[in-house]
Amino acid sequence: MNVRVLLVELRRSVAPWAGAVVLVPALAFLYLIPGSWRTGTTAWTAQWTSMALSTRGLLFYLWPLAVGLGALQGLRDHRSKMSELLTSTPRPARHRAAALAGPTAVTLTTAFALLVLVGAVQVVADTEYTHLGWLPISLVGALSLVAGAVLGMGAGRALPSVLTPPALAMGAFAFTALMHMSPGRTETTTATGVPSTEPNRISLLSPAVQETRDALVTLSASVHVGQTIWLLAMAATGFALLVAATPRARLVALTPVLAGAALALLVLPADPHRIYVVDEAAAELVCDGPVCVTRTQQGRLAGLAGPGKEALRRLRAALGSQAPVAVRENATVLPEGSTPQWSRKTVLFDFDDDIIAAAKGEELTRALIAKGMVPGCSPVGWSSFGNDEFAQNVAVGWVLGDLRPLPGSLSAGLRREVDAETRPVWKELEALPRAEQLSRIDAMRTAAFSCEGDAFEALSGGASR
């Protein structure tokens, strides 16, 4: 297709509208609707992989629209009552099909590329870690929009009815929804007996991906290969339906998509834990002495090193040989709902942790001391407020000799509640002989690091459960 033909087709088709429908609502969703994609280390403009996964997640809504608009484009010849005239011309059917599909494919690809570009400009300004591992995620996303639109065109040509576009759009939306519900999920149980679900390979037939849970997680190579096979087969079926002129030819045109689905399911990983995997390069540690962060957060190391070293000094003065010797960003990615795993010799933290995210300078030192004393036992991916937070406040007050609220987003009412619960325990602890203080602190740390028992109860003098 030459440029002149492309421009003519752009003027007389729904292709420009298809591009606008992809780009404008996607940007509005990302910028106007609050969610996890706007904050923390998994924000869509924070890291390259997070940006790619967040824009792919929007395909849950955008892909059905592409399918429906493609079907509307496929009805063009039927609406103009030119089908018989066009079939009588000597021009090959595949040329007419390419002229119909080409402009929409170009505009959809351009719109998705612009969406990625908007995120990429901001990612460049926010992170020092640059890599190309995100590129396959976005390329498959663009391919999915093109394949969906071409399939819709073929279906619109094969089923020329005004009901075809809305029916296909709703069917595509139902498909993506089902792939993210029970048919596309595998039920698992963590070591603590907490039930959870993980995506399975059936769900990977949907072009959308689940919400980004960790900045160190990416899609595996087998997922990219399997989805590419499936989407190319989908596009081949759509193009074959555009060319087909008889009912038998339309039935034969379904062969690529069926074969592609079967082949893709053979390539896609059967183990749920091989779908989303840790990016080893991103998880590599970058250190300033005993203070380390992952490569994704290497730009924050300068601001963390001073408070981290001061936290270690304070802990060593308070705990002696039992004190941790390093501060490290937690690069271990555990299944959602599982019990966290901590180390007595290393202060492990997460930049998305409430008290870490809200702290700077001296407050960051206090936050790191809190994580070194009582790291928290809420299951991975869950949030809670209770005795672990009370124990953190008392423990930091004991180390620094000053009981103050830890940084975070607690309301004034909750801060008063924390003070009312912790101040009597802190005063009682401070009044005890040094040996008894250390005994209670050791009992607290035993409960806190094993996640067996109640750290605050141990500080209060009760037996750890």
Coordinates of C-alpha atoms in Angstrom, one line a residue:
M1 CA 0.0 0.0 0.0
N2 CA 1.5 3.4 -1.1
V3 CA 1.2 6.6 0.9
R4 CA -1.6 8.0 -1.3
V5 CA -3.8 5.0 -0.9
L6 CA -3.2 5.0 2.8
L7 CA -4.2 8.6 3.2
V8 CA -7.3 8.0 1.2
E9 CA -8.3 5.0 3.3
L10 CA -7.6 7.0 6.5
R11 CA -10.1 9.7 5.4
R12 CA -12.9 7.2 4.5
S13 CA -12.5 4.7 7.3
V14 CA -12.9 4.5 11.1
A15 CA -9.2 4.1 11.5
P16 CA -8.6 7.6 13.0
W17 CA -11.4 7.1 15.5
A18 CA -9.9 3.7 16.5
G19 CA -6.6 5.4 17.3
A20 CA -8.4 8.2 19.3
V21 CA -10.5 5.6 21.2
V22 CA -7.3 3.8 22.3
L23 CA -5.2 6.9 23.2
V24 CA -7.6 9.3 24.8
P25 CA -9.5 7.1 27.3
A26 CA -6.2 5.3 28.2
L27 CA -4.5 8.6 29.2
A28 CA -7.7 9.7 31.0
F29 CA -7.7 6.5 33.0
L30 CA -4.1 6.7 33.9
Y31 CA -4.1 10.3 34.9
L32 CA -7.6 10.9 36.3
I33 CA -8.5 7.7 38.2
P34 CA -6.6 7.0 41.4
G35 CA -5.0 3.6 41.8
S36 CA -1.8 1.7 42.4
W37 CA -0.6 2.6 38.9
R38 CA -0.1 6.2 40.1
T39 CA 1.8 5.7 43.3
G40 CA 4.9 3.9 44.7
T41 CA 7.5 1.8 43.0
T42 CA 4.9 0.2 40.7
A43 CA 3.6 3.5 39.3
W44 CA 3.3 3.4 35.6
T45 CA 5.8 6.2 35.3
A46 CA 8.3 4.9 37.9
Q47 CA 10.0 2.0 36.0
W48 CA 10.2 0.7 32.5
T49 CA 8.6 -2.7 33.3
S50 CA 5.9 -1.1 35.4
M51 CA 5.1 1.3 32.6
A52 CA 4.8 -1.6 30.0
L53 CA 2.7 -3.8 32.3
S54 CA 0.4 -0.9 33.3
T55 CA -0.3 0.0 29.7
R56 CA -0.9 -3.6 28.9
G57 CA -3.3 -3.8 31.7
L58 CA -5.5 -1.2 30.0
L59 CA -6.1 -3.7 27.1
F60 CA -8.7 -5.3 29.4
Y61 CA -10.9 -2.4 28.1
L62 CA -9.2 -1.2 25.0
W63 CA -8.9 -4.6 23.2
P64 CA -12.7 -5.2 23.1
L65 CA -13.1 -1.7 21.6
A66 CA -10.5 -2.5 18.9
V67 CA -12.4 -5.6 18.0
G68 CA -15.7 -3.8 17.8
L69 CA -14.3 -0.9 15.7
G70 CA -12.6 -3.4 13.4
A71 CA -16.0 -5.1 12.9
L72 CA -17.5 -1.7 12.1
Q73 CA -14.8 -1.2 9.5
G74 CA -15.5 -4.6 8.1
L75 CA -19.1 -3.6 7.4
R76 CA -18.0 -0.7 5.1
D77 CA -18.5 -2.5 1.8
H78 CA -21.8 -4.0 2.9
R79 CA -23.1 -0.7 4.1
S80 CA -22.2 1.0 0.8
K81 CA -23.7 -2.0 -1.2
M82 CA -20.5 -2.4 -3.2
S83 CA -19.6 -6.0 -2.3
E84 CA -20.7 -7.5 -5.6
L85 CA -19.1 -4.7 -7.6
L86 CA -15.7 -5.1 -5.8
T87 CA -15.7 -8.9 -6.2
S88 CA -16.2 -8.4 -10.0
T89 CA -13.0 -6.3 -10.3
P90 CA -9.7 -7.9 -11.4
R91 CA -7.9 -6.6 -8.3
P92 CA -7.0 -9.5 -6.0
A93 CA -9.1 -9.9 -2.9
R94 CA -6.0 -9.8 -0.7
H95 CA -5.1 -6.3 -2.0
R96 CA -8.5 -5.0 -1.1
A97 CA -8.3 -6.7 2.3
A98 CA -4.9 -5.1 3.0
A99 CA -6.2 -1.7 2.0
L100 CA -9.0 -2.1 4.5
A101 CA -6.9 -3.4 7.3
G102 CA -3.8 -1.4 6.8
P103 CA -4.9 2.1 8.0
T104 CA -6.6 0.7 11.1
A105 CA -3.5 -1.3 12.0
V106 CA -1.3 1.8 11.5
T107 CA -3.4 4.1 13.6
L108 CA -3.9 1.5 16.5
T109 CA -0.1 0.9 16.5
T110 CA 0.6 4.6 16.5
A111 CA -1.9 5.3 19.3
F112 CA -0.5 2.6 21.5
A113 CA 3.1 3.8 20.7
L114 CA 2.1 7.3 21.7
L115 CA 0.7 6.0 25.0
V116 CA 3.9 4.2 25.7
L117 CA 5.9 7.3 24.7
V118 CA 4.0 9.5 27.2
G119 CA 5.0 7.1 29.9
A120 CA 8.5 6.6 28.7
V121 CA 9.3 10.3 28.8
Q122 CA 8.4 10.4 32.5
V123 CA 10.2 7.1 33.3
V124 CA 13.4 8.6 31.8
A125 CA 13.1 11.5 34.3
D126 CA 12.3 9.3 37.3
T127 CA 14.7 6.4 37.1
E128 CA 18.4 5.7 36.4
Y129 CA 17.9 2.1 35.6
T130 CA 17.5 1.6 31.8
H131 CA 16.9 -1.7 30.0
L132 CA 15.0 -3.2 27.1
G133 CA 13.3 -6.0 28.9
W134 CA 10.1 -4.0 28.8
L135 CA 10.0 -3.8 25.0
P136 CA 8.5 -7.3 24.3
I137 CA 5.7 -6.5 26.7
S138 CA 4.7 -3.4 24.8
L139 CA 5.2 -4.9 21.3
V140 CA 2.9 -7.8 22.2
G141 CA 0.4 -5.2 23.4
A142 CA 0.4 -3.3 20.1
L143 CA 0.2 -6.6 18.2
S144 CA -2.9 -7.6 20.2
L145 CA -4.8 -4.4 19.2
V146 CA -3.9 -5.0 15.5
A147 CA -4.9 -8.6 15.7
G148 CA -8.2 -7.9 17.5
A149 CA -9.1 -5.2 15.0
V150 CA -8.3 -7.4 12.0
L151 CA -10.3 -10.3 13.5
G152 CA -13.2 -7.9 14.0
M153 CA -13.0 -6.8 10.3
G154 CA -13.1 -10.4 9.2
A155 CA -16.0 -11.2 11.4
G156 CA -17.8 -8.0 10.2
R157 CA -17.2 -9.1 6.6
A158 CA -18.4 -12.6 7.2
L159 CA -21.4 -11.6 9.3
P160 CA -22.7 -8.3 7.7
S161 CA -25.2 -7.1 10.3
V162 CA -25.5 -3.9 12.3
L163 CA -25.5 -6.1 15.4
T164 CA -22.1 -7.6 14.7
P165 CA -19.8 -4.8 16.0
P166 CA -21.6 -4.4 19.4
A167 CA -21.9 -8.1 19.8
L168 CA -18.2 -8.7 19.1
A169 CA -17.2 -5.9 21.4
M170 CA -19.3 -7.3 24.3
G171 CA -18.0 -10.8 23.5
A172 CA -14.4 -9.7 23.6
F173 CA -15.0 -7.9 26.9
A174 CA -16.7 -11.0 28.3
F175 CA -13.6 -13.0 27.2
T176 CA -11.1 -10.7 28.9
A177 CA -13.3 -10.7 32.0
L178 CA -13.5 -14.5 32.1
M179 CA -9.8 -14.9 31.6
H180 CA -9.2 -12.8 34.8
M181 CA -11.8 -14.7 36.8
S182 CA -12.0 -18.3 37.8
P183 CA -11.4 -19.9 34.4
G184 CA -8.1 -18.0 34.1
R185 CA -7.0 -18.5 37.7
T186 CA -5.4 -21.4 39.6
E187 CA -6.3 -21.8 43.3
T188 CA -3.3 -22.2 45.6
T189 CA -2.7 -22.3 49.3
T190 CA 0.2 -20.7 51.0
A191 CA 2.3 -22.4 53.7
T192 CA 0.2 -20.7 56.4
G193 CA -3.0 -22.0 54.9
V194 CA -4.1 -18.8 53.3
P195 CA -6.0 -19.4 50.0
S196 CA -5.0 -17.4 47.0
T197 CA -5.2 -17.5 43.2
E198 CA -2.6 -17.2 40.5
P199 CA -3.0 -16.7 36.7
N200 CA -2.7 -19.8 34.6
R201 CA -1.8 -20.2 31.0
I202 CA -5.5 -20.0 29.9
S203 CA -5.6 -16.5 31.2
L204 CA -2.6 -15.6 28.9
L205 CA -4.9 -15.9 25.9
S206 CA -6.2 -12.5 27.0
P207 CA -4.0 -9.6 25.8
A208 CA -4.4 -7.8 29.2
V209 CA -2.1 -8.5 32.2
Q210 CA -2.8 -8.4 35.9
E211 CA -2.1 -5.4 38.0
T212 CA 1.6 -4.8 38.7
R213 CA 2.4 -6.1 42.2
D214 CA 6.1 -5.7 42.4
A215 CA 8.6 -3.6 40.4
L216 CA 11.0 -6.5 40.2
V217 CA 8.5 -8.8 38.4
T218 CA 8.2 -9.2 34.7
L219 CA 6.6 -11.6 32.2
S220 CA 8.7 -14.6 31.2
A221 CA 10.1 -15.2 27.6
S222 CA 7.8 -18.1 27.1
V223 CA 4.8 -15.9 27.7
H224 CA 5.9 -13.5 25.0
V225 CA 6.4 -16.3 22.5
G226 CA 3.1 -18.0 23.3
Q227 CA 1.1 -14.8 23.1
T228 CA 2.8 -13.8 19.8
I229 CA 1.9 -17.1 18.2
W230 CA -1.7 -16.8 19.4
L231 CA -2.1 -13.2 18.2
L232 CA -0.5 -13.8 14.8
A233 CA -2.9 -16.7 14.3
M234 CA -5.8 -14.4 15.3
A235 CA -4.7 -11.8 12.7
A236 CA -4.3 -14.5 10.1
T237 CA -7.9 -15.7 10.7
G238 CA -9.2 -12.2 10.5
F239 CA -7.3 -11.5 7.2
A240 CA -8.5 -14.9 5.8
L241 CA -12.1 -14.0 6.6
L242 CA -11.7 -10.7 4.8
V243 CA -10.5 -12.5 1.7
A244 CA -13.0 -15.4 1.9
A245 CA -15.9 -15.3 -0.5
T246 CA -17.7 -18.6 0.2
P247 CA -19.1 -20.2 3.4
R248 CA -16.6 -23.1 3.0
A249 CA -13.7 -20.6 2.7
R250 CA -14.9 -18.9 5.9
L251 CA -14.9 -22.2 7.8
V252 CA -11.3 -22.9 6.5
A253 CA -10.3 -19.4 7.7
L254 CA -10.9 -20.5 11.3
T255 CA -8.1 -23.0 11.1
P256 CA -5.2 -20.5 12.0
V257 CA -6.9 -19.2 15.2
L258 CA -7.7 -22.8 16.4
A259 CA -4.2 -24.1 15.6
G260 CA -2.6 -21.0 17.0
A261 CA -4.5 -21.4 20.3
A262 CA -3.5 -25.0 20.6
L263 CA 0.2 -24.2 19.8
A264 CA 0.2 -21.2 22.1
L265 CA -1.1 -23.3 25.0
L266 CA 1.8 -25.7 24.4
V267 CA 4.3 -22.9 24.6
L268 CA 2.8 -20.9 27.5
P269 CA 4.1 -22.0 30.9
A270 CA 1.9 -24.5 32.8
D271 CA 3.4 -23.5 36.2
P272 CA 1.8 -20.3 37.5
H273 CA 5.1 -19.3 39.1
R274 CA 6.8 -19.2 35.6
I275 CA 4.4 -16.7 34.2
Y276 CA 5.5 -13.7 36.3
V277 CA 9.1 -14.0 37.2
V278 CA 11.7 -11.9 39.0
D279 CA 13.9 -9.8 36.7
E280 CA 17.3 -10.9 37.9
A281 CA 19.1 -7.9 36.5
A282 CA 16.6 -5.5 38.1
A283 CA 17.0 -7.3 41.4
E284 CA 20.8 -7.0 41.5
L285 CA 22.0 -5.1 44.5
V286 CA 23.8 -1.8 44.3
C287 CA 25.6 -0.9 47.6
D288 CA 27.2 2.0 49.5
G289 CA 29.0 0.1 52.2
P290 CA 26.4 -1.9 54.3
V291 CA 23.4 -0.1 52.6
C292 CA 22.1 -1.7 49.4
V293 CA 19.2 -1.2 47.0
T294 CA 18.1 -3.0 43.9
R295 CA 19.2 -1.6 40.5
T296 CA 15.7 -0.3 39.9
Q297 CA 16.1 2.1 42.9
Q298 CA 19.7 2.9 42.5
G299 CA 18.9 6.6 42.2
R300 CA 17.7 6.6 45.9
L301 CA 20.9 5.1 47.3
A302 CA 22.5 8.4 47.9
G303 CA 19.6 9.6 50.1
L304 CA 19.4 6.3 51.9
A305 CA 23.0 5.6 52.7
G306 CA 23.4 8.2 55.5
P307 CA 20.2 7.3 57.4
G308 CA 20.9 3.6 56.8
K309 CA 24.4 3.8 58.4
E310 CA 23.1 5.8 61.3
A311 CA 20.3 3.3 61.9
L312 CA 22.9 0.5 62.0
R313 CA 25.0 2.5 64.5
R314 CA 22.1 3.1 66.8
L315 CA 21.0 -0.5 66.6
R316 CA 24.5 -1.7 67.4
A317 CA 24.7 0.7 70.4
A318 CA 21.4 -0.7 71.7
L319 CA 21.7 -4.4 70.9
G320 CA 25.4 -5.0 70.8
S321 CA 26.4 -8.2 69.0
Q322 CA 22.8 -9.0 68.3
A323 CA 22.4 -6.0 66.1
P324 CA 21.9 -6.2 62.3
V325 CA 25.0 -5.4 60.2
A326 CA 23.4 -4.4 56.8
V327 CA 20.4 -2.5 55.4
R328 CA 19.0 -3.9 52.1
E329 CA 16.0 -3.4 50.0
N330 CA 14.0 -6.6 50.0
A331 CA 14.5 -8.2 46.6
T332 CA 12.6 -11.4 47.5
V333 CA 9.3 -11.7 45.8
L334 CA 6.9 -14.1 47.6
P335 CA 3.4 -15.3 46.6
E336 CA 0.6 -13.1 47.8
G337 CA -0.8 -14.2 51.1
S338 CA 2.4 -15.9 52.2
T339 CA 4.2 -15.1 55.5
P340 CA 7.1 -12.6 55.1
Q341 CA 10.7 -13.9 55.7
W342 CA 13.1 -11.8 57.7
S343 CA 16.7 -11.8 58.8
R344 CA 18.0 -10.7 62.2
K345 CA 21.4 -9.7 60.6
T346 CA 19.9 -7.6 57.8
V347 CA 17.4 -4.8 58.0
L348 CA 15.1 -5.6 55.0
F349 CA 12.8 -2.9 53.8
D350 CA 10.5 -2.0 50.9
F351 CA 10.2 1.5 49.4
D352 CA 6.5 1.0 49.3
D353 CA 6.2 0.4 53.0
D354 CA 4.1 3.1 54.6
I355 CA 6.7 4.3 57.1
I356 CA 9.6 4.1 54.6
A357 CA 7.8 5.9 51.8
A358 CA 6.9 8.8 54.1
A359 CA 10.3 9.3 55.7
K360 CA 13.4 11.4 54.9
G361 CA 16.6 12.2 56.7
E362 CA 16.3 11.6 60.5
E363 CA 12.8 10.2 60.1
L364 CA 14.2 7.7 57.6
T365 CA 16.7 6.6 60.3
R366 CA 13.8 6.0 62.7
A367 CA 11.8 4.1 60.1
L368 CA 14.8 1.8 59.4
I369 CA 15.3 1.2 63.1
A370 CA 11.6 0.2 63.3
K371 CA 12.0 -2.3 60.4
G372 CA 15.2 -3.7 62.1
M373 CA 13.4 -4.2 65.3
V374 CA 9.9 -5.3 64.2
P375 CA 9.8 -5.9 60.4
G376 CA 6.0 -6.8 60.4
C377 CA 4.2 -10.1 59.9
S378 CA 1.2 -9.1 57.7
P379 CA 0.9 -11.6 54.8
V380 CA 2.4 -10.5 51.6
G381 CA 0.1 -8.2 49.7
W382 CA -2.1 -7.5 52.7
S383 CA -2.3 -4.5 55.0
S384 CA -3.1 -4.3 58.7
F385 CA -2.7 -2.1 61.7
G386 CA -2.3 -3.4 65.2
N387 CA 0.2 -4.8 67.6
D388 CA 3.1 -4.9 65.2
E389 CA 2.9 -1.2 64.8
F390 CA 2.6 -0.6 68.5
A391 CA 5.7 -2.8 69.1
Q392 CA 7.6 -0.8 66.4
N393 CA 6.9 2.5 68.2
V394 CA 8.0 1.2 71.6
A395 CA 11.1 -0.5 70.1
V396 CA 12.2 2.7 68.3
G397 CA 11.6 4.7 71.5
W398 CA 13.7 2.3 73.4
V399 CA 16.6 2.4 71.0
L400 CA 16.6 6.3 70.7
G401 CA 15.3 7.1 74.2
D402 CA 12.5 9.2 72.8
L403 CA 8.9 7.9 72.1
R404 CA 7.5 9.7 69.0
P405 CA 5.1 8.6 66.3
L406 CA 6.8 7.0 63.3
P407 CA 6.4 8.6 59.9
G408 CA 3.4 7.5 57.9
S409 CA -0.1 8.4 56.8
L410 CA -1.9 7.8 60.1
S411 CA -4.7 10.1 61.0
A412 CA -4.6 12.2 64.2
G413 CA -7.1 9.8 65.8
L414 CA -4.9 6.8 65.1
R415 CA -1.8 8.6 66.3
R416 CA -3.5 9.3 69.6
E417 CA -4.5 5.6 69.8
V418 CA -0.9 4.5 69.1
D419 CA 0.4 6.9 71.8
A420 CA -2.2 5.7 74.3
E421 CA -1.3 2.1 73.7
T422 CA 2.5 2.4 73.6
R423 CA 3.4 5.1 76.1
P424 CA 2.6 3.1 79.2
V425 CA 4.5 0.1 77.9
W426 CA 7.5 2.3 76.9
K427 CA 7.6 3.9 80.4
E428 CA 7.4 0.4 82.1
L429 CA 10.2 -0.9 79.8
E430 CA 12.4 2.1 80.6
A431 CA 11.9 1.7 84.3
L432 CA 13.2 -1.9 84.3
P433 CA 16.8 -3.0 85.0
R434 CA 18.9 -3.2 81.8
A435 CA 19.0 -7.0 81.9
E436 CA 15.2 -7.2 82.0
Q437 CA 14.9 -4.7 79.2
L438 CA 17.1 -6.8 77.0
S439 CA 15.2 -9.9 77.9
R440 CA 11.9 -8.3 76.8
I441 CA 13.5 -6.9 73.6
D442 CA 14.9 -10.3 72.7
A443 CA 11.5 -11.9 73.3
M444 CA 9.9 -9.2 71.1
R445 CA 12.4 -9.8 68.3
T446 CA 12.0 -13.6 68.5
A447 CA 8.3 -13.2 68.0
A448 CA 8.7 -10.5 65.3
F449 CA 11.2 -12.3 63.2
S450 CA 9.6 -15.7 63.4
C451 CA 6.0 -14.3 62.9
E452 CA 5.0 -16.7 65.7
G453 CA 3.6 -14.9 68.7
D454 CA 2.8 -11.3 69.6
A455 CA 5.7 -8.9 69.6
F456 CA 3.8 -6.2 71.6
E457 CA 2.7 -8.7 74.1
A458 CA 6.3 -9.8 74.6
L459 CA 7.3 -6.2 75.2
S460 CA 4.5 -5.9 77.8
G461 CA 5.9 -8.8 79.7
G462 CA 3.4 -11.4 78.5
A463 CA 4.3 -14.8 77.2
S464 CA 4.8 -15.0 73.4
R465 CA 2.0 -17.2 71.9

